[in-house]
Short mmCIF file of C-alpha atoms in Angstrom, two decimals:
data_model
loop_
_atom_site.label_atom_id
_atom_site.label_comp_id
_atom_site.label_asym_id
_atom_site.label_seq_id
_atom_site.Cartn_x
_atom_site.Cartn_y
_atom_site.Cartn_z
CA UNK A 1 40.51 81.91 135.51
CA UNK A 2 43.15 78.91 135.90
CA UNK A 3 46.92 79.55 136.65
CA UNK A 4 49.56 76.83 137.82
CA UNK A 5 47.93 77.58 141.27
CA UNK A 6 44.51 75.82 141.53
CA UNK A 7 42.42 76.09 144.73
CA UNK A 8 42.30 79.01 147.38
CA UNK A 9 40.60 81.14 149.60
CA UNK A 10 38.89 84.11 148.62
CA UNK A 11 41.48 86.84 147.67
CA UNK A 12 42.63 89.35 150.02
CA UNK A 13 39.76 88.80 152.15
CA UNK A 14 39.94 85.36 153.91
CA UNK A 15 41.52 84.82 156.77
CA UNK A 16 44.64 83.02 157.70
CA UNK A 17 45.69 80.48 159.83
CA UNK A 18 47.77 80.85 163.28
CA UNK A 19 51.90 80.87 161.85
CA UNK A 20 50.99 82.22 158.62
CA UNK A 21 51.55 86.42 157.53
CA UNK A 22 49.65 87.41 154.47
CA UNK A 23 51.39 89.12 151.35
CA UNK A 24 50.78 92.60 150.96
CA UNK A 25 51.75 94.89 147.98
CA UNK A 26 54.93 96.16 149.01
CA UNK A 27 56.13 92.56 149.95
CA UNK A 28 59.48 91.70 148.49
CA UNK A 29 61.38 88.15 147.50
CA UNK A 30 62.59 86.42 151.14
CA UNK A 31 65.77 85.17 151.97
CA UNK A 32 63.65 81.66 152.14
CA UNK A 33 62.73 81.97 148.64
CA UNK A 34 66.30 82.98 147.42
CA UNK A 35 67.66 80.00 149.50
CA UNK A 36 65.24 77.68 147.41
CA UNK A 37 65.95 79.14 143.87
CA UNK A 38 70.02 78.23 144.25
CA UNK A 39 69.39 74.94 144.15
CA UNK A 40 67.85 75.77 140.81
CA UNK A 41 71.50 76.76 139.61
CA UNK A 42 72.31 72.93 140.00
CA UNK A 43 69.27 71.99 138.69
CA UNK A 44 69.83 73.72 135.24
CA UNK A 45 73.50 72.59 135.08
CA UNK A 46 71.92 69.13 135.27
CA UNK A 47 69.54 69.89 132.91
CA UNK A 48 72.37 71.19 130.23
CA UNK A 49 74.08 67.91 131.26
CA UNK A 50 71.44 66.06 130.27
CA UNK A 51 70.57 67.69 126.93
CA UNK A 52 74.41 67.15 125.89
CA UNK A 53 74.62 63.69 126.69
CA UNK A 54 74.07 60.77 124.49
CA UNK A 55 72.51 61.52 121.01
CA UNK A 56 71.80 65.32 120.61
CA UNK A 57 67.96 65.07 119.37
CA UNK A 58 66.94 62.96 122.10
CA UNK A 59 68.88 64.08 125.08
CA UNK A 60 67.72 68.02 124.41
CA UNK A 61 64.19 66.71 124.23
CA UNK A 62 64.30 64.60 127.76
CA UNK A 63 66.35 68.01 128.53
CA UNK A 64 63.38 70.02 128.07
CA UNK A 65 60.44 67.59 129.24
CA UNK A 66 62.94 67.49 132.81
CA UNK A 67 63.03 71.39 132.25
CA UNK A 68 59.34 71.62 132.02
CA UNK A 69 58.59 69.40 135.02
CA UNK A 70 61.32 71.19 137.06
CA UNK A 71 59.56 75.03 136.13
CA UNK A 72 56.18 73.59 136.64
CA UNK A 73 56.98 72.94 140.27
CA UNK A 74 58.80 76.23 140.79
CA UNK A 75 55.95 77.90 139.48
CA UNK A 76 53.54 76.50 142.30
CA UNK A 77 55.49 77.37 145.01
CA UNK A 78 56.34 80.95 143.53
CA UNK A 79 52.33 81.25 143.54
CA UNK A 80 52.33 80.03 147.30
CA UNK A 81 54.95 82.81 147.82
CA UNK A 82 52.71 85.50 146.99
CA UNK A 83 50.12 84.21 148.92
CA UNK A 84 51.74 84.17 152.30
CA UNK A 85 54.81 85.15 153.45
CA UNK A 86 58.30 82.70 153.27
CA UNK A 87 59.89 83.92 156.08
CA UNK A 88 57.36 83.68 158.40
CA UNK A 89 56.55 80.45 160.51
CA UNK A 90 55.88 77.18 159.23
CA UNK A 91 56.14 78.58 155.69
CA UNK A 92 59.83 79.02 156.32
CA UNK A 93 60.23 75.56 158.28
CA UNK A 94 58.35 73.66 155.35
CA UNK A 95 60.18 75.55 152.41
CA UNK A 96 63.91 75.32 153.73
CA UNK A 97 62.75 71.12 154.18
CA UNK A 98 61.91 71.20 150.05
CA UNK A 99 65.49 72.20 149.78
CA UNK A 100 67.20 69.29 150.67
CA UNK A 101 64.34 67.25 148.52
CA UNK A 102 64.81 69.72 145.40
CA UNK A 103 68.52 69.21 145.61
CA UNK A 104 67.79 65.16 145.31
CA UNK A 105 65.71 65.74 142.47
CA UNK A 106 68.25 67.65 140.91
CA UNK A 107 71.04 65.25 141.62
CA UNK A 108 69.08 62.57 139.94
CA UNK A 109 68.08 64.63 136.67
CA UNK A 110 70.83 63.04 134.79
CA UNK A 111 69.23 59.47 134.99
CA UNK A 112 65.40 60.66 134.84
CA UNK A 113 64.90 58.58 132.00
CA UNK A 114 67.21 55.53 132.25
CA UNK A 115 69.79 54.57 134.51
CA UNK A 116 73.55 55.51 134.42
CA UNK A 117 76.00 52.95 133.66
CA UNK A 118 76.84 51.47 137.06
CA UNK A 119 74.62 53.37 138.81
CA UNK A 120 71.93 52.53 140.75
CA UNK A 121 68.99 49.74 138.74
CA UNK A 122 66.06 52.32 140.21
CA UNK A 123 67.47 55.96 139.40
CA UNK A 124 64.45 56.87 137.44
CA UNK A 125 62.48 55.85 140.09
CA UNK A 126 64.10 57.87 142.72
CA UNK A 127 63.52 60.88 140.62
CA UNK A 128 59.64 60.01 140.04
CA UNK A 129 59.78 59.36 143.73
CA UNK A 130 61.53 62.83 144.80
CA UNK A 131 59.37 64.49 142.67
CA UNK A 132 56.01 63.30 144.51
CA UNK A 133 57.57 64.25 147.45
CA UNK A 134 58.04 68.14 146.51
CA UNK A 135 54.85 68.28 145.29
CA UNK A 136 53.44 66.57 148.26
CA UNK A 137 55.20 69.21 150.25
CA UNK A 138 53.66 72.07 148.01
CA UNK A 139 50.14 70.71 148.46
CA UNK A 140 50.42 70.44 152.82
CA UNK A 141 51.49 73.82 152.78
CA UNK A 142 48.92 74.82 150.01
CA UNK A 143 46.26 73.24 151.80
CA UNK A 144 47.36 74.70 155.26
CA UNK A 145 47.56 78.00 153.82
CA UNK A 146 43.87 78.02 152.13
CA UNK A 147 40.46 78.36 154.02
CA UNK A 148 38.28 74.94 154.39
CA UNK A 149 38.46 73.76 150.30
CA UNK A 150 35.33 72.66 148.52
CA UNK A 151 35.02 69.27 147.15
CA UNK A 152 36.13 70.48 143.23
CA UNK A 153 39.35 73.14 144.86
CA UNK A 154 40.21 69.85 146.52
CA UNK A 155 40.25 67.41 143.14
CA UNK A 156 41.58 70.35 141.17
CA UNK A 157 44.72 70.49 143.67
CA UNK A 158 45.49 66.59 144.06
CA UNK A 159 44.09 64.67 140.65
CA UNK A 160 46.43 66.65 138.44
CA UNK A 161 49.54 65.67 140.59
CA UNK A 162 48.43 62.53 141.02
CA UNK A 163 47.78 61.39 137.42
CA UNK A 164 50.60 63.16 136.28
CA UNK A 165 53.25 61.25 139.05
CA UNK A 166 51.41 58.26 137.80
CA UNK A 167 52.29 58.78 134.23
CA UNK A 168 55.98 59.54 135.27
CA UNK A 169 56.28 56.39 137.43
CA UNK A 170 55.05 54.36 134.01
CA UNK A 171 57.66 56.01 132.23
CA UNK A 172 60.80 55.25 134.98
CA UNK A 173 59.80 51.46 134.61
CA UNK A 174 59.63 51.12 131.18
CA UNK A 175 63.45 50.45 130.60
CA UNK A 176 62.63 47.05 132.72
CA UNK A 177 59.94 46.21 131.00
CA UNK A 178 61.33 44.08 128.09
CA UNK A 179 60.45 46.41 124.97
CA UNK A 180 63.03 47.16 122.36
CA UNK A 181 65.18 49.66 122.97
CA UNK A 182 63.13 52.42 120.40
CA UNK A 183 59.77 51.51 122.04
CA UNK A 184 60.71 52.62 125.53
CA UNK A 185 62.59 55.70 124.04
CA UNK A 186 59.94 56.89 122.35
CA UNK A 187 57.28 55.54 124.95
CA UNK A 188 58.64 57.64 127.66
CA UNK A 189 58.74 60.12 125.81
CA UNK A 190 54.96 60.19 125.30
CA UNK A 191 54.46 59.32 129.06
CA UNK A 192 56.12 62.38 130.02
CA UNK A 193 54.35 64.43 127.45
CA UNK A 194 51.03 63.66 128.76
CA UNK A 195 51.72 64.31 132.35
CA UNK A 196 53.06 67.75 131.49
CA UNK A 197 49.76 67.88 129.70
CA UNK A 198 47.88 66.83 132.75
CA UNK A 199 49.91 69.27 135.10
CA UNK A 200 49.61 72.48 132.83
CA UNK A 201 46.13 71.41 131.09
CA UNK A 202 44.42 71.72 134.76
CA UNK A 203 45.65 74.84 135.26
CA UNK A 204 42.83 76.09 132.04
CA UNK A 205 40.58 73.34 132.22
CA UNK A 206 40.27 73.46 136.20
CA UNK A 207 39.53 77.14 136.68
CA UNK A 208 38.87 78.55 140.02
CA UNK A 209 38.16 82.21 140.65
CA UNK A 210 39.53 82.75 143.71
CA UNK A 211 43.17 83.26 143.30
CA UNK A 212 45.11 86.73 143.67
CA UNK A 213 48.19 87.76 142.81
CA UNK A 214 48.57 90.12 146.28
CA UNK A 215 51.85 91.56 144.83
CA UNK A 216 52.74 92.53 141.69
CA UNK A 217 56.25 93.83 143.26
CA UNK A 218 56.89 90.26 144.69
CA UNK A 219 56.11 88.54 141.40
CA UNK A 220 57.47 89.97 139.11
CA UNK A 221 60.88 90.08 141.36
CA UNK A 222 60.60 86.43 141.70
CA UNK A 223 60.57 85.87 137.91
CA UNK A 224 63.55 88.51 137.67
CA UNK A 225 65.50 86.52 140.13
CA UNK A 226 64.88 83.31 138.29
CA UNK A 227 66.19 84.65 134.76
CA UNK A 228 69.21 85.87 136.55
CA UNK A 229 69.75 82.50 137.82
CA UNK A 230 69.27 80.85 134.46
CA UNK A 231 72.13 83.35 133.10
CA UNK A 232 74.34 82.28 135.95
CA UNK A 233 74.10 78.83 133.76
CA UNK A 234 75.29 80.78 130.66
CA UNK A 235 78.46 81.64 132.75
CA UNK A 236 78.87 78.06 134.52
CA UNK A 237 78.70 75.86 131.38
CA UNK A 238 81.59 77.89 129.42
CA UNK A 239 83.51 78.06 132.67
CA UNK A 240 83.21 74.13 133.81
CA UNK A 241 83.73 73.16 129.92
CA UNK A 242 86.91 75.21 129.78
CA UNK A 243 88.38 74.16 133.12
CA UNK A 244 90.55 71.43 132.13
CA UNK A 245 91.60 73.05 129.04
CA UNK A 246 95.07 74.92 129.00
CA UNK A 247 94.56 78.83 129.10
CA UNK A 248 94.95 80.20 125.53
CA UNK A 249 94.22 83.41 123.82
CA UNK A 250 90.87 81.89 122.36
CA UNK A 251 89.40 80.91 125.57
CA UNK A 252 89.85 84.03 127.13
CA UNK A 253 88.06 85.40 124.14
CA UNK A 254 85.48 83.05 124.45
CA UNK A 255 84.61 83.50 128.00
CA UNK A 256 84.49 87.28 127.61
CA UNK A 257 82.02 87.12 124.58
CA UNK A 258 80.09 84.54 126.70
CA UNK A 259 80.02 87.27 129.56
CA UNK A 260 78.98 89.27 127.08
CA UNK A 261 75.80 87.55 125.46
CA UNK A 262 74.68 86.76 129.17
CA UNK A 263 74.57 90.37 130.23
CA UNK A 264 72.68 91.77 126.74
CA UNK A 265 69.73 88.81 127.43
CA UNK A 266 69.62 90.49 131.03
CA UNK A 267 69.66 93.70 129.93
CA UNK A 268 66.84 93.13 127.70
CA UNK A 269 64.82 91.45 130.28
CA UNK A 270 65.32 93.61 133.39
CA UNK A 271 65.85 96.80 131.48
CA UNK A 272 62.45 97.39 130.19
CA UNK A 273 60.46 93.68 130.64
CA UNK A 274 60.30 93.39 134.22
CA UNK A 275 59.25 97.10 134.55
CA UNK A 276 56.35 97.01 132.16
CA UNK A 277 55.46 93.40 133.84
CA UNK A 278 54.83 94.91 137.09
CA UNK A 279 53.32 98.40 136.03
CA UNK A 280 51.00 96.08 133.64
CA UNK A 281 49.76 93.90 136.64
CA UNK A 282 49.68 97.10 139.01
CA UNK A 283 47.41 98.39 136.91
CA UNK A 284 45.16 95.36 136.08
CA UNK A 285 42.25 94.11 138.49
CA UNK A 286 42.42 90.81 140.51
CA UNK A 287 41.03 89.05 137.37
CA UNK A 288 43.35 90.59 134.94
CA UNK A 289 46.60 89.84 137.11
CA UNK A 290 45.86 86.40 137.46
CA UNK A 291 45.50 85.74 133.78
CA UNK A 292 48.38 88.15 133.03
CA UNK A 293 50.39 86.11 135.78
CA UNK A 294 49.77 82.97 134.69
CA UNK A 295 50.07 83.50 130.99
CA UNK A 296 52.69 86.02 130.50
CA UNK A 297 54.54 84.43 133.50
CA UNK A 298 54.50 81.26 134.22
CA UNK A 299 53.52 79.85 130.88
CA UNK A 300 56.01 82.43 128.80
CA UNK A 301 58.90 82.18 131.09
CA UNK A 302 59.35 78.94 130.30
CA UNK A 303 60.69 79.51 126.98
CA UNK A 304 62.92 82.29 127.70
CA UNK A 305 64.09 79.88 130.52
CA UNK A 306 64.47 76.95 127.73
CA UNK A 307 66.30 79.21 125.41
CA UNK A 308 68.84 79.99 127.79
CA UNK A 309 69.24 76.61 128.91
CA UNK A 310 70.05 75.30 125.21
CA UNK A 311 72.36 78.22 124.81
CA UNK A 312 74.31 76.84 127.71
CA UNK A 313 74.09 73.51 126.22
CA UNK A 314 75.74 74.86 123.14
CA UNK A 315 78.01 77.11 124.39
CA UNK A 316 79.87 74.20 126.40
CA UNK A 317 81.00 73.07 122.82
CA UNK A 318 82.91 75.83 122.13
CA UNK A 319 86.10 75.65 124.55
CA UNK A 320 87.39 72.65 123.23
CA UNK A 321 87.58 73.71 119.86
CA UNK A 322 89.08 77.42 120.49
CA UNK A 323 91.67 75.66 123.09
CA UNK A 324 92.74 73.14 120.64
CA UNK A 325 93.42 75.65 117.94
CA UNK A 326 97.00 76.69 117.09
CA UNK A 327 98.05 80.14 117.94
CA UNK A 328 98.13 81.57 114.53
CA UNK A 329 94.32 79.31 113.87
CA UNK A 330 90.64 80.96 115.23
CA UNK A 331 89.24 76.88 115.58
CA UNK A 332 86.96 74.78 113.99
CA UNK A 333 83.42 75.59 113.37
CA UNK A 334 80.52 74.27 116.03
CA UNK A 335 78.73 71.01 115.16
CA UNK A 336 75.11 71.19 114.14
CA UNK A 337 73.93 70.85 117.57
CA UNK A 338 76.10 73.47 118.95
CA UNK A 339 74.83 76.34 116.34
CA UNK A 340 71.14 75.24 116.56
CA UNK A 341 71.61 75.68 120.43
CA UNK A 342 73.51 78.97 120.68
CA UNK A 343 71.56 80.75 117.79
CA UNK A 344 67.95 78.99 118.28
CA UNK A 345 68.26 79.08 122.20
CA UNK A 346 68.65 82.98 121.68
CA UNK A 347 66.25 83.47 119.45
CA UNK A 348 63.86 81.35 121.62
CA UNK A 349 64.32 83.47 124.17
CA UNK A 350 63.67 86.78 122.12
CA UNK A 351 60.66 85.05 120.67
CA UNK A 352 59.15 84.34 124.30
CA UNK A 353 60.22 88.29 125.21
CA UNK A 354 58.03 89.55 122.06
CA UNK A 355 55.41 87.10 123.19
CA UNK A 356 55.20 88.31 126.71
CA UNK A 357 55.19 91.88 125.82
CA UNK A 358 51.90 90.74 123.46
CA UNK A 359 50.40 89.38 126.05
CA UNK A 360 51.55 92.27 128.39
CA UNK A 361 49.51 94.71 125.54
CA UNK A 362 52.10 97.36 126.50
CA UNK A 363 54.86 99.09 124.38
CA UNK A 364 54.18 96.38 121.78
CA UNK A 365 55.53 98.57 118.71
CA UNK A 366 58.62 100.13 120.41
CA UNK A 367 59.94 97.04 121.76
CA UNK A 368 58.88 93.84 119.88
CA UNK A 369 59.98 94.79 116.30
CA UNK A 370 63.84 94.78 117.38
CA UNK A 371 63.50 91.35 119.23
CA UNK A 372 61.90 89.78 116.07
CA UNK A 373 64.19 91.22 113.81
CA UNK A 374 66.76 89.76 116.26
CA UNK A 375 64.96 86.18 115.96
CA UNK A 376 65.25 86.40 112.50
CA UNK A 377 68.43 87.40 111.71
CA UNK A 378 69.63 84.43 114.37
CA UNK A 379 67.52 82.18 112.15
CA UNK A 380 69.57 82.87 108.93
CA UNK A 381 72.80 82.90 110.57
CA UNK A 382 72.47 79.15 112.07
CA UNK A 383 73.39 78.00 108.45
CA UNK A 384 75.94 80.72 108.10
CA UNK A 385 78.12 79.76 111.38
CA UNK A 386 78.77 76.45 110.00
CA UNK A 387 81.69 78.01 107.48
CA UNK A 388 83.31 80.15 110.23
CA UNK A 389 84.97 79.48 113.55
CA UNK A 390 83.13 78.71 116.76
CA UNK A 391 84.62 81.97 118.56
CA UNK A 392 83.59 83.86 115.45
CA UNK A 393 80.26 82.20 116.17
CA UNK A 394 80.23 83.60 119.23
CA UNK A 395 81.37 86.66 118.21
CA UNK A 396 78.39 87.23 116.12
CA UNK A 397 75.97 86.00 118.83
CA UNK A 398 77.63 88.54 121.02
CA UNK A 399 77.30 91.25 118.20
CA UNK A 400 73.31 90.48 117.49
CA UNK A 401 72.52 90.58 121.28
CA UNK A 402 74.12 93.68 121.97
CA UNK A 403 72.72 95.57 119.06
CA UNK A 404 69.71 94.55 119.72
CA UNK A 405 69.96 95.43 123.65
CA UNK A 406 71.16 98.68 122.26
CA UNK A 407 68.34 98.93 119.81
CA UNK A 408 65.49 98.64 122.31
CA UNK A 409 66.94 100.84 124.72
CA UNK A 410 67.51 103.76 122.43
CA UNK A 411 63.48 103.21 121.12
CA UNK A 412 62.28 102.73 124.17
CA UNK A 413 63.43 105.86 126.26
CA UNK A 414 60.72 107.81 126.99
CA UNK A 415 58.30 104.81 127.80
CA UNK A 416 60.94 103.50 130.50
CA UNK A 417 61.54 106.54 131.78
CA UNK A 418 57.60 107.16 132.44
CA UNK A 419 57.28 103.60 134.36
CA UNK A 420 60.71 104.16 136.75
CA UNK A 421 58.86 107.23 137.85
CA UNK A 422 55.50 105.90 138.16
CA UNK A 423 56.65 102.57 139.62
CA UNK A 424 58.91 104.82 142.11
CA UNK A 425 55.87 107.12 143.29
CA UNK A 426 53.57 103.60 143.75
#
């Protein structure tokens, strides 16, 4: 079976080169990996800014495309970190060296498709070049962490990356090609979609069976932490949007409600989903582990992250509306973008959670139905929130998220207790 880490040594038995230490079942996330993930706080902020800039539809599409490529890069390093210890020897040095590269990539995220007014003439090309350097760091470390590769393994590692980077480079050069704006805009989108298809599709079309999840605990913990990083962007977005607005009761209430929403979404993931995922990976054989890790984590965590980023983009519209409202008035309604981003983002997050649970095939009935009901309620609420204030819309969102978390907590108390005891005993 394939995954976002094509190519590799025989699982659990192949000797490692000098300067490498293997990951064991008890390995936890290292400080080097945490430092690498911190950069994604800024990257998520930049993606949110990209979504809210320019025309809403195209901005959202651009943001989702960039997020998809960033997520794939993160996933590659997550697979690598589950093979060799990230806080030891050359792995730590290379991982730390990728941090400034990742930061430069995040800095250029807003100009991934077109130069900003007053900016440099080749910013999209700089973005692609930095992305290429990041992938080269991964490739070098991945090759060093593997036993000598067969020809097909080398092809699986290098060719999809080169094709994807080549497509992105063509997209970066389209704005200066003399084509009309519409052709440039949608040509770039098409090229990005092709690049993403090459990267993600290679994981399925070029399967290599010599891959393993060496530590279920490390794998699930790493993904739990990146979910927390993304949820932090929810708080950062409303904080930044309200930074230049005079303090008011409405702004305080909006900030508090945003925290409630983020806390409820965090609870839904960490209270049960993370436990179920770790337990499922521990129970599976190596073949099953790779499939679960690829599908439930590398693939299905992307829409979770995308939903959180959409929520953050919608929340950026709230402070200006509640801050400008008179004391006796609750503020104007959100525009269509704000409503769809806020409610649609949470709906996408919960739908991805339901699909995650179905892929794990654990606790499907007690967990999936509250999430699917919440998704339906959220979608029904989108047109209704056009008639209420932005603060009220955020309030209803907080209520729906909280009720979903509480319902899931109540209906799954027994299985949760069993899972925690089982994991503590192992």
